[in-house]
C-alpha angles and dihedrals in degrees: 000000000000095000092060086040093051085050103048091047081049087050099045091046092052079051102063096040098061091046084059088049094054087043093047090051098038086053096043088055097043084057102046108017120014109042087039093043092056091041087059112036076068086065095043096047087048101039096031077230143089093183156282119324114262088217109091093014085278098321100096105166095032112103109262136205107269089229121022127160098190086060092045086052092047094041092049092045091050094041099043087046083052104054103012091100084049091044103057086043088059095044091052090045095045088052102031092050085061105065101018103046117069111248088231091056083058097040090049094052098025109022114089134066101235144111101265088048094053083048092051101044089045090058084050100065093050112079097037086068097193121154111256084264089053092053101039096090097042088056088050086054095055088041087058095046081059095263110162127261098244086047102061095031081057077044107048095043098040094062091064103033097041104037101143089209088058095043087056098044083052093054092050094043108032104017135272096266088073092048089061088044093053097037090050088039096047094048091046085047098052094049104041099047099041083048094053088040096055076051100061095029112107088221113047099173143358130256104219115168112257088229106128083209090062106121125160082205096050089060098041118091097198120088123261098244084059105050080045097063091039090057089043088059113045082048093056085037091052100040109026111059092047095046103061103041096047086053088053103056086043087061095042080057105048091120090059105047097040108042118178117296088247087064092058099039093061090078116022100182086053086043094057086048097049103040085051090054096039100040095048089050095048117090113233123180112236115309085001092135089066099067093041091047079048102052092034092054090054081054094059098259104165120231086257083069107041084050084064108048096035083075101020101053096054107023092077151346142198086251099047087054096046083053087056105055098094086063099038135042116233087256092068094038088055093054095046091052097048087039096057083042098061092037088058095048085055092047084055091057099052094037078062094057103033105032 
């Protein structure tokens, strides 16, 4: 009789905490993503634009300093005043998915490594819209409440490439035509990459004891509210130093990573290379490839080119990869990055053909 009444109360209490969770995440996103997103998707459908690019302090195409550390300051500071409200949302559910949710909720939905978890976990990612920086700590989190690796790869790259808020803001400022590319590309691109990297990953999937019973908070003696804050800052400790300082030596060296558009133009087959090294390796706030597309196209970029970075430029960064070290060895990491890369040279090459 205890023991039913011991896991009832168990079962109540687990209850309640994922339904904080859920309250703690809707309202999050209400706050950063949702209520902001629809205010401005208003703007973009009346002006056809959502702003300047961040890249160049607003001068994209204009040759830049190689090395400048006025544009890194202004870079970091626009980019910081763009993400920062995303950012702290992801920090608190990262953390927070690690103590309130029950490790068997997450294994049922994100733990194999097959088809229908990749899909799941795809259709997860899209409603929270956060840039791949953004996300980073939320898909450590799930690694860490034993989450597979193709889950939170599906996870980690659908929020950027599917965020429902960029595709329509790229409808409104650069056509509708773009909007069905990206949205093809990026689902091709989640599948197939977190599909080849649960291939390479030394762990696919996790082994997690079938006992209902089987809590992670039923066999830790600290406090919630403990194990919360360390979580919380590991998290901060892992993600934030480097963060900023990786963003701002990217943005010190604009004027080498983004040379003029009649660079690039010179050699088309090199451009489409390059822009898929360098853009998956530059670091955008969220829909921050559509002002730079934008600016770029009035400059005369081709559709081989705006293939490219219409992957390249969201998928990942040298900053998101960097957040996602504690839950993934350098040998992952690699694959994802060269994977995106050739991913976005093949997106060039239909967006020359299709665009």
């Amino acid at each position: 009789m205890q023991h039913q009444l011991d896991s009832k109360t168990h079962h109540s209490r687990q209850i309640l905490l994922s339904l904080l969770f859920i309250v703690v995440l809707v309202l999050g996103l209400l706050y950063a993503k949702w209520v902001p997103y629809f205010q401005k998707s208003f703007v973009a459908a009346s002006t056809h634009n959502i702003g300047n690019a961040i890249v160049g302090n607003g001068h994209l195409g204009k040759a830049l300093p190689w090395f400048s550390l006025s544009l890194g300051w202004n870079f970091t500071k626009a980019y910081f005043l763009a993400i920062y409200k995303a950012f702290i949302v992801a920090l608190l559910v990262g953390s927070l998915v690690q103590v309130l949710l029950p490790v068997r909720t997450i294994r049922k939905y994100m733990g194999g490594d097959k088809f229908s978890n990749s899909f799941w976990a795809m259709l997860m990612g899209v409603p929270t819209m956060m840039c791949t920086c953004c996300t980073a700590p939320v898909a450590v989190g799930l690694k860490r409440s034993k989450a597979s690796t193709r889950s939170v790869v599906s996870f980690f790259l659908a929020n950027p490439l599917l965020n429902p808020a960029t595709l329509i803001f790229m409808g409104f400022v650069l056509g509708w035509n773009y909007t069905i590319f990206r949205l093809i590309m990026g689902i091709i691109v989640v599948l197939l990459v977190s599909w080849f990297i649960s291939k390479v990953a030394k762990e696919k999937m996790v082994n997690v004891p079938d006992n209902k019973m089987f809590d992670p908070i039923e066999y830790d003696d600290k406090s919630l509210f403990t194990r919360w804050l360390e979580a919380l800052g590991k998290l901060m400790l892992e993600s934030i130093p480097a963060y900023v300082v990786i963003v701002f030596i990217l943005g010190c060296f604009q004027g080498l990573i983004f040379p003029a558009v009649a660079n690039l133009s010179n050699n088309p087959i090199l451009g489409v290379i390059g822009l898929a090294i360098l853009g998956t390796l530059f670091v955008i706030p969220t829909a921050g490839e559509i002002p730079i597309i934008q600016t770029l196209l009035a400059l005369g970029l081709t559709p081989a080119f705006v293939g490219t970075l219409i992957i390249a430029l969201p998928a990942l960064s040298i900053v998101s990869l960097s957040l996602i070290k504690p839950a993934f060895s350098w040998k992952s990491i690699s694959y994802m990055f060269c994977a995106i890369v050739v991913m976005s040279i093949i997106s060039g090459i239909l967006g020359a053909i299709i665009l």
